[in-house]
Amino acid sequence: MTVKEEADQSDYVDPTVTYVPLEPIENRMNDVNPERLAKYLDPKFINAKPDDKAIDSSQLEIQDEEKLDTLFDLDDTLEEEIEEENMKISMLAPREYQYALYEKALEENVITVLDTGAGKTLISVMLIKQMALEERKARLTRQETKLAFFLVERVPLVFQQASVIQANCDVQLESMCGEMEVDSWSEKKWRLIFEENDVCVMTAQIFLDALRHGFIGLDKVHLLIFDECHHATKKHPFNLIMREFYDRCPVEKRPKIFGMTASPMNARSSVEHSVTQLEKNLDARVYTAANLEELNITTNKPTEITLEYLPSPRYEETSLSKQIRDKVGSIPRYKRCFVVTADMLNSLGPWCSDYMWKIMLTDLERKMTRANNDLDRDSLIDEDMALKETHEFIDPIDFGRNPDVNDTNLFTPKVARLISVLNLVVNRLADFCGIIFVERRHTAVAIKTLIESLDSLSSARCGLLIGHGTADEGDIQMTFKDQNKTIEKFKTGEYNLLIATNVAEEGLDIQPCNVVIRFDFFHTLIAYIQSRGRARRKDSKYILLVEKGNASQQGMLSEFRALETDMKNFCQMLPEERNIANKYSIGLDVDYDSEDDFDSDEDDYMDSAIIIPETGATITKQNAVPLIHRYCNSLPSDSFCVLNPVFETVSTGEGYICKLHLPSNAAFQEMESPVVRSKDHAKALVALQACAQLRIMNALDTHLMPYNLRKEILGEMAPQYDENGFVIGSRRRHGLYEKRTPKLWARVSDVKEEEEVIEVEDNPDLLKAQAHHTPVAEEVHISKEEELTGTEAGVDDPFEIFGRVNGNGPIKIYQSVVDDEVPNGELDKESILPNGNSQSPLINLDETPEAISPSTDVTSEEKKVKENDNAETQAAEEEKKEEEEELGEGPFSCWFTILEVKLDGLKFQGIPLRRLCLISKKPFPSLPELKMFHKSVPFMVQTRNIETEIIFNREKIMALSEYMLKLLLALINKEFHCPVPDIPYFVVPLVTGCENVAFEEMSASALEELIDWKEIDSITQFTSQPFTVEDGKHALDSIVIDRSDNMRRYFIMNVRHDMNPLSAVPEGSHICESGYSTFADYYREAKSIEELDTNQPLLEVKRLKKVMNFLYPGQIVAAQVKGPITTYCLPSLCQRFFMSASVYQAMMMVPSIMTRIDSLLLCREAREKYDLTINDELMLEAYTTPSASMEMDYERLETLGDSLLKFIATIRLYINFPFSNEGELHHLRIRVICNRALYRSAKRLKFYRYITSQAFNRRYWRPPGFKSKVDNIETLSGLNYHKLSDKTLADIVEASLGAAYLSHGLEGGLHTAIQLQIPFDEIKAWDDFKPTFEESRKKVPARAEVRALRSLNLPKMEEIVGRQFQMPLLIVEALTHASLPNSTAPCYQRLEFLGDAILDFLVIRYLYSKYPDADPGTITDLKDSCVNNHVLGIICIEVGLYKHIIHYSGKLVRAIEQTVSEIDEAKQNGEAVGEYWRDFNIPKVLSDVVESMLGATFVDAGFRLEPVEVLFEKWFLPIFNNHVTPELIKIHPLRKFLTDLQRFGCDDFMLRNHSTGETGPKSQQCVIFLHGKPLAAGSDWNIKTARRFAAINAMQRLEDEPDLLESVCNCRVSMIKRGLLEEEKVEGEDEDEED
């Protein structure tokens, strides 16, 4: 189904919801000077618009979450090119053959003849691992120990090979060469070495000497590896070891022999003679894996061109060199520099020689400053001065640009020839990519310097790739890290020319070139073959520079060409069992015209063909083999393996059968053809059978194509728009949703139970992630093949109609509904009134939905009048209805809840607080303490429930009802109406002095007497009294109304008997009386009051405040004081307000308290309705949005819940989809956890009814059911509805999961997920995972065989993990890479998928706990640093896991070795601080196995998390605690930019990648859009760096233009944060009472 087809099904339709467009703002941010914009944005993007390939922040989040970033860096064309390239590589990289050689080597003594060094090294590493493992087991039954010896010919190879073995094998290893003075070692030292190590790598001569001296005997050796074994002739140490010691060692005690060579020939002998002699000398048989098909496949072999150059003239030492010799020539340590420059002079010419002096002296001076030699001070200073003077002399010399390369006084003819060739190829080839091979490191540097000084070669972007070198003066060094950076830049096209020494021949992962130039002649056949092999592009050239008249070079070239031909012929002539490749076939073609196919002439081309009825797609014998290849290429893999099928042909007496081996992550692994008369027919038939089986298993679609998961996932993530153009499920799409008031406040007599059936998911696309489903919207046709697709679910009928939730049938929900909710089945205008129905406010059908939206434009005066008229009409109708409402005769049951405000001294702002009582008509539930705030300082309010039932008569209820209306008028200055039966509760003052009473122990009558009825009567009468100070203490609990001051109300803080009207006005204070001599003067002159009692005391007073917001935890800016304040009043001019000060001050808190109580009650209802296992505080946090401006909101819980959802959803997919590979599982998971699915779930369940989303607003607050004549449409809408984004609803689902986990652990989280309709099939509790897993495994053919344990060092692995495994084969699976051919265990990808989710959860939980105050942005930043390929790769190496990876990839062997070296280097240099690994090129395999081991541990523990938690503490926490903290992490610019936007509240962001299809510094581009317009762009050689630059430019622009965001952003969250939405504005808490 296409995205377009399913768009109409993307949204769940709820008729009660109206979608509200955002207030439009014209985005004019780019209407500025184009020159200024160019700083951030490429001019070609200024008018760009986001298209369907642009992605938003939620899609970006899924990419990161599912690790899909590499997929999404490609466009379709590039992906197809890579797929095609991989197909070719799979043909030319037959791992299976090499693996078969390894298996042969386990059985007998073998000499392998392989072209590439990587293949030989890989076999030797595998052999050492396996033999060491078997040796450890053997040591359990015998006392003596045996070792493996790896023998090489040259010293540098000792350390090179030792490094590879050490990095890839879990063995103790010793390296030895002559420089280590081994000749002087004692017998004790030799014995210690042999006792403590498993492997020794050494030159053959040392081993021979050790044998001769009796330090070791061959009976103590279990494996002897000869590198470059073709040297094993005559008196070479290789041969002497065999003749002097091997021949006389008893046969049963002889070691296994493994020889490696690329050519078994020596001297001028024939191939046959050389091979026979070598086999005899090494007591081994030659095996090769030269695939005949490979030799015949049309590969992109280069055109070989030989170019002659004239011999170099003899050059005298240059004058510059002589001058330098005069200055530093006598210093011994610089002798090497003169040797180097002399060599440069002869091979390259004077210009290069002199320039090399400048390069070396600059480097030497820098080194000298750091030198710490054992020279005496005077010598050190002399050397230093000599070097400094020499450098100062040479530094100003300018060599200039564009030297004449044809001038033989400057350059040799060889250099001139090279430059002329380069001018041709560099400037004529549009996609030039080349390598120049040289012999010495200094030659490479000199040629690079020359090329960079020639303008004619300006398009050549040079990089050096040379060996590691030494620290000697004048030598040039290149670290592994620098080598890797150069290779990476060459891959991306940042470099298009490498100048390399033989390191580039040695099998490094360098991309194919179209020009390879051999500047220095080769000396070995290997160097010739391997350097030529780098030219693998189409129409590539291999150019050899040969000295004219040099017979030696000409002869060697002819000899090597002849030898290569002989080798190919020899491979073809080898018996079939000696050439492993003859047994296999990897080509795409099937030759039906071959002579051995007796049936070919009569063959029916449609014989055994399979046709798919729906599409007509057809598989025949002719197209089956390519289809199998295409399928294998579509399987999840990495850069260390290209997956391909292997066809193994076996001859029988009756004909041939062909066995097909598929990769370990394919839907099945093996299939066999019937016996037929020809090899090709057998191959075609087995491929045909395999295609049919893949279709049955739904691994091929109805068009017989492998599923393109990249395209499907892109389709899954593609935004789907509503009619207003907003993305469904996004943060920018807002609906107007009904709010609920708690059922507790509903009228008792009218509540009845109505059944509400909650619908289940019906979106066909989302249902695909469920194990039992049928697309309900489509007609189902069951074919024979499709019947098998349901077997994963374990049901008899895989197409069972999905009409139930988790197997339980429809959920039935009971909710309270008021009887007269819809009179006569019709809606009337009363429906819109606030809480007229406390259960379900309904939209007035006389008005459009927009009419009740708070965002509706009400600027028109006419509309305002109309609204007010409407409101008055509605209010009048309500009043008429109220008159008809009558209270019954009673008696009436009530319950008391004491509202106990916990403040020091029971005072607030110096005013005593009266204890209040909430009287409810139903028993009040027990609630947790309520946290309130004043000026950011928290205080608690406890609700003390009194279980005693209180009976009131009708008269009392009527009195309390009248009192409530007057109380609200006094507090809010608004007149309300409410039918007496609908008044939900009463809040009454208790008598003074009852604070310490044991309310719970009192009788009903005693409790009733605690009510301050006198105060209630006073409030009800609503009449002020004359004020006198004679009341004493009572006077201080009074509020006075100052008749002389516009009837303003004041608290009395003190009665000042020490002052009277004649007292002088205090100086220095800004009060009303300031400027007057006495208070009497002020009243006389300012107020025109002549007659005053001058003996009366003064009242020290404070203005009353408005009802305050005690729910906002922040510091609210106090309102500015208008004019001087009143501090003193005269008693004779005051009246006593009808409410006591202590009661008024307490009542000011009631709106905030009741708002919080309502939120808690709604959360309780939601919890009961959905059966959620969440405590009150966390439920409240989960259901409170950031826009509510409360102390808590869901954001942190949502982060935790998101990781929990991923975790538990992954377990269920891993268990219930046992046939799905990693890519398919990712696809399924996206369906389950995407915002769209979660939003639909929340909307179906009607979560919106229970959410607190609006900031406290005194203008909107009133008890449920209370209405006012002055309520307008906006007020009514704010009371009954709230705006919520789709993303908010999705977030609250995740927050609920986080809250459930914190409340009741994993069991609570799982239960809540099931209740929220997240699919879990038959799983109901955590304990169900294990039996469900065991049941699902019965359907999967046994994959992991016991013999797979042979390749595992189980005791060591259990030591690393720290526990014994019940199922050791899980460890094998967790460590097996997809590159292992014919694996007896599955590869680790499925366990890695599971482990990734486990790790995500454990990391988020760890960060959530460790940083309790960190916001979600900070937690996400930290999580990104805790979970990435780099840090996991480091962990893999730190715990030693990397040595146990079971793979068959030479490339991976080298990559691991380089990573280990880089890490060691960083530690040695003191650079291992913070995220020091960020720039390392760490193979992803290392991080994969860390995750897969977590998955394996979890499964082995029966899906219990505790053992994984122990592993997490053991492996991860040491790294996290030392390297990943807020102070140390490096935040990716794009992540920082998105976090900054999120904190501002803006979410209209999009990102678009562009590729020019070429290579270059601007070939990959990224544009960032803000509110539909391009904000910034970045470009680079690769897309990831382009993204980084785009984000940096975007942040810079926002910094340079600080008002830009505010000018373009209309996102609701940002509007709320900026206080631009009146209904969501946080009010000031210290504003004085309105006049």
Short mmCIF file of C-alpha atoms in Angstrom, two decimals, residues 1267-1455:
data_model
loop_
_atom_site.label_atom_id
_atom_site.label_comp_id
_atom_site.label_asym_id
_atom_site.label_seq_id
_atom_site.Cartn_x
_atom_site.Cartn_y
_atom_site.Cartn_z
CA LYS A 1267 -21.85 29.78 35.81
CA SER A 1268 -21.81 33.53 35.43
CA LYS A 1269 -23.75 35.97 33.29
CA VAL A 1270 -20.53 37.65 32.23
CA ASP A 1271 -19.02 34.46 30.79
CA ASN A 1272 -18.27 34.93 27.10
CA ILE A 1273 -17.57 32.32 24.43
CA GLU A 1274 -13.83 32.43 25.06
CA THR A 1275 -14.27 31.85 28.78
CA LEU A 1276 -16.71 29.00 28.18
CA SER A 1277 -14.37 27.37 25.71
CA GLY A 1278 -11.44 27.67 28.12
CA LEU A 1279 -13.54 25.95 30.79
CA ASN A 1280 -14.77 23.10 28.65
CA TYR A 1281 -12.01 22.54 26.11
CA HIS A 1282 -8.26 22.59 25.82
CA LYS A 1283 -5.88 22.60 22.88
CA LEU A 1284 -3.55 19.63 22.64
CA SER A 1285 -1.09 18.69 19.93
CA ASP A 1286 -1.04 15.19 18.48
CA LYS A 1287 2.51 14.77 19.76
CA THR A 1288 1.40 15.68 23.30
CA LEU A 1289 -1.09 12.80 23.27
CA ALA A 1290 1.62 10.42 22.04
CA ASP A 1291 4.02 11.74 24.68
CA ILE A 1292 1.51 11.08 27.45
CA VAL A 1293 1.24 7.43 26.41
CA GLU A 1294 5.02 7.15 26.82
CA ALA A 1295 4.96 9.17 30.07
CA SER A 1296 2.34 6.75 31.42
CA LEU A 1297 4.73 3.88 30.73
CA GLY A 1298 7.57 5.70 32.48
CA ALA A 1299 5.31 6.40 35.47
CA ALA A 1300 4.14 2.78 35.59
CA TYR A 1301 7.74 1.57 35.61
CA LEU A 1302 8.70 3.88 38.48
CA SER A 1303 5.57 2.80 40.38
CA HIS A 1304 5.65 -0.96 39.83
CA GLY A 1305 8.76 -1.86 37.85
CA LEU A 1306 8.82 -3.76 34.58
CA GLU A 1307 5.67 -5.70 35.40
CA GLY A 1308 3.78 -2.42 35.88
CA GLY A 1309 5.24 -1.01 32.66
CA LEU A 1310 4.21 -4.06 30.64
CA HIS A 1311 0.71 -4.14 32.16
CA THR A 1312 0.24 -0.46 31.37
CA ALA A 1313 1.47 -0.93 27.79
CA ILE A 1314 -1.08 -3.70 27.27
CA GLN A 1315 -3.85 -1.55 28.75
CA LEU A 1316 -2.91 1.28 26.41
CA GLN A 1317 -3.47 -1.01 23.41
CA ILE A 1318 0.19 -1.42 22.49
CA PRO A 1319 0.17 -4.84 20.78
CA PHE A 1320 1.48 -7.73 22.88
CA ASP A 1321 -0.52 -10.59 21.37
CA GLU A 1322 -0.91 -13.37 23.92
CA ILE A 1323 1.58 -11.91 26.41
CA LYS A 1324 -0.15 -10.71 29.58
CA ALA A 1325 2.62 -10.60 32.19
CA TRP A 1326 6.42 -10.56 32.28
CA ASP A 1327 6.55 -14.25 33.12
CA ASP A 1328 4.80 -14.97 29.80
CA PHE A 1329 7.86 -13.91 27.80
CA LYS A 1330 9.88 -17.04 28.53
CA PRO A 1331 7.22 -19.70 27.70
CA THR A 1332 6.11 -17.71 24.65
CA PHE A 1333 9.72 -17.60 23.48
CA GLU A 1334 10.15 -21.33 24.04
CA GLU A 1335 6.94 -22.03 22.13
CA SER A 1336 7.90 -19.77 19.22
CA ARG A 1337 11.32 -21.48 19.01
CA LYS A 1338 9.61 -24.79 18.28
CA LYS A 1339 8.60 -23.40 14.89
CA VAL A 1340 12.16 -22.44 13.98
CA PRO A 1341 14.43 -25.17 12.65
CA ALA A 1342 17.38 -25.81 14.99
CA ARG A 1343 20.12 -23.48 13.82
CA ALA A 1344 22.82 -23.41 16.44
CA GLU A 1345 24.52 -26.79 16.63
CA VAL A 1346 26.57 -28.04 19.53
CA ARG A 1347 29.62 -28.23 17.28
CA ALA A 1348 29.44 -24.42 17.06
CA LEU A 1349 30.76 -24.38 20.63
CA ARG A 1350 34.09 -25.60 19.23
CA SER A 1351 34.82 -22.06 18.11
CA LEU A 1352 34.08 -20.57 21.54
CA ASN A 1353 36.28 -20.21 24.60
CA LEU A 1354 33.31 -20.69 26.92
CA PRO A 1355 35.11 -20.37 30.31
CA LYS A 1356 36.73 -17.11 29.21
CA MET A 1357 33.47 -15.70 27.89
CA GLU A 1358 31.63 -16.59 31.08
CA GLU A 1359 34.43 -14.88 32.99
CA ILE A 1360 34.01 -11.73 30.86
CA VAL A 1361 30.24 -11.76 31.35
CA GLY A 1362 30.44 -12.79 34.99
CA ARG A 1363 27.86 -15.58 34.88
CA GLN A 1364 27.37 -19.13 33.67
CA PHE A 1365 25.08 -19.52 30.68
CA GLN A 1366 22.25 -22.03 30.66
CA MET A 1367 22.30 -21.92 26.86
CA PRO A 1368 25.94 -21.46 25.76
CA LEU A 1369 24.88 -21.49 22.12
CA LEU A 1370 23.43 -18.03 22.73
CA ILE A 1371 26.98 -16.76 23.27
CA VAL A 1372 27.99 -18.33 19.95
CA GLU A 1373 25.09 -16.59 18.23
CA ALA A 1374 25.89 -13.29 19.95
CA LEU A 1375 29.49 -13.38 18.70
CA THR A 1376 28.89 -14.73 15.18
CA HIS A 1377 29.23 -12.14 12.43
CA ALA A 1378 27.35 -12.52 9.15
CA SER A 1379 30.67 -12.96 7.31
CA LEU A 1380 31.08 -16.53 8.65
CA PRO A 1381 30.27 -18.94 5.81
CA ASN A 1382 28.10 -22.00 6.37
CA SER A 1383 27.73 -20.99 9.99
CA THR A 1384 26.26 -23.55 12.34
CA ALA A 1385 24.85 -20.68 14.38
CA PRO A 1386 22.73 -17.67 13.36
CA CYS A 1387 24.55 -14.34 13.11
CA TYR A 1388 24.19 -11.87 15.96
CA GLN A 1389 21.85 -9.40 14.24
CA ARG A 1390 18.62 -10.41 15.98
CA LEU A 1391 20.26 -10.47 19.42
CA GLU A 1392 21.86 -7.11 18.62
CA PHE A 1393 18.40 -5.72 17.81
CA LEU A 1394 17.20 -6.92 21.22
CA GLY A 1395 20.34 -5.78 23.05
CA ASP A 1396 20.12 -2.31 21.51
CA ALA A 1397 16.70 -1.79 23.10
CA ILE A 1398 17.84 -3.20 26.45
CA LEU A 1399 20.86 -0.89 26.46
CA ASP A 1400 18.74 2.14 25.55
CA PHE A 1401 16.49 1.47 28.51
CA LEU A 1402 19.31 0.83 30.97
CA VAL A 1403 21.14 3.98 29.90
CA ILE A 1404 18.07 6.22 30.10
CA ARG A 1405 17.19 4.73 33.49
CA TYR A 1406 20.76 5.34 34.69
CA LEU A 1407 20.74 8.96 33.49
CA TYR A 1408 17.22 9.56 34.82
CA SER A 1409 18.39 8.46 38.25
CA LYS A 1410 21.85 10.06 38.20
CA TYR A 1411 20.67 13.46 36.97
CA PRO A 1412 17.29 14.00 38.67
CA ASP A 1413 17.13 17.67 37.67
CA ALA A 1414 18.29 17.28 34.08
CA ASP A 1415 15.76 18.21 31.43
CA PRO A 1416 14.97 15.78 28.57
CA GLY A 1417 17.34 17.64 26.23
CA THR A 1418 20.28 17.11 28.57
CA ILE A 1419 19.35 13.46 29.12
CA THR A 1420 19.16 12.94 25.35
CA ASP A 1421 22.56 14.59 24.86
CA LEU A 1422 24.08 12.34 27.50
CA LYS A 1423 22.33 9.29 26.06
CA ASP A 1424 23.78 10.03 22.62
CA SER A 1425 27.23 9.97 24.21
CA CYS A 1426 26.48 6.75 26.14
CA VAL A 1427 25.03 4.80 23.23
CA ASN A 1428 26.94 5.08 19.98
CA ASN A 1429 29.24 2.91 17.91
CA HIS A 1430 32.32 4.62 19.28
CA VAL A 1431 31.77 4.25 23.02
CA LEU A 1432 30.42 0.72 22.65
CA GLY A 1433 33.46 -0.17 20.56
CA ILE A 1434 35.67 1.12 23.38
CA ILE A 1435 33.72 -0.98 25.90
CA CYS A 1436 34.12 -4.03 23.66
CA ILE A 1437 37.88 -3.58 23.69
CA GLU A 1438 38.14 -2.66 27.38
CA VAL A 1439 36.33 -5.84 28.52
CA GLY A 1440 38.16 -8.05 26.02
CA LEU A 1441 35.09 -9.08 24.04
CA TYR A 1442 36.64 -8.18 20.69
CA LYS A 1443 39.04 -11.12 20.78
CA HIS A 1444 36.17 -13.60 20.75
CA ILE A 1445 34.21 -12.34 17.73
CA ILE A 1446 33.53 -15.27 15.37
CA HIS A 1447 33.87 -13.90 11.85
CA TYR A 1448 35.57 -14.43 8.55
CA SER A 1449 36.56 -10.98 7.33
CA GLY A 1450 40.15 -9.98 6.63
CA LYS A 1451 39.03 -6.38 6.53
CA LEU A 1452 37.63 -6.70 10.04
CA VAL A 1453 40.86 -8.28 11.30
CA ARG A 1454 42.77 -5.19 10.16
CA ALA A 1455 40.13 -2.75 11.39
#
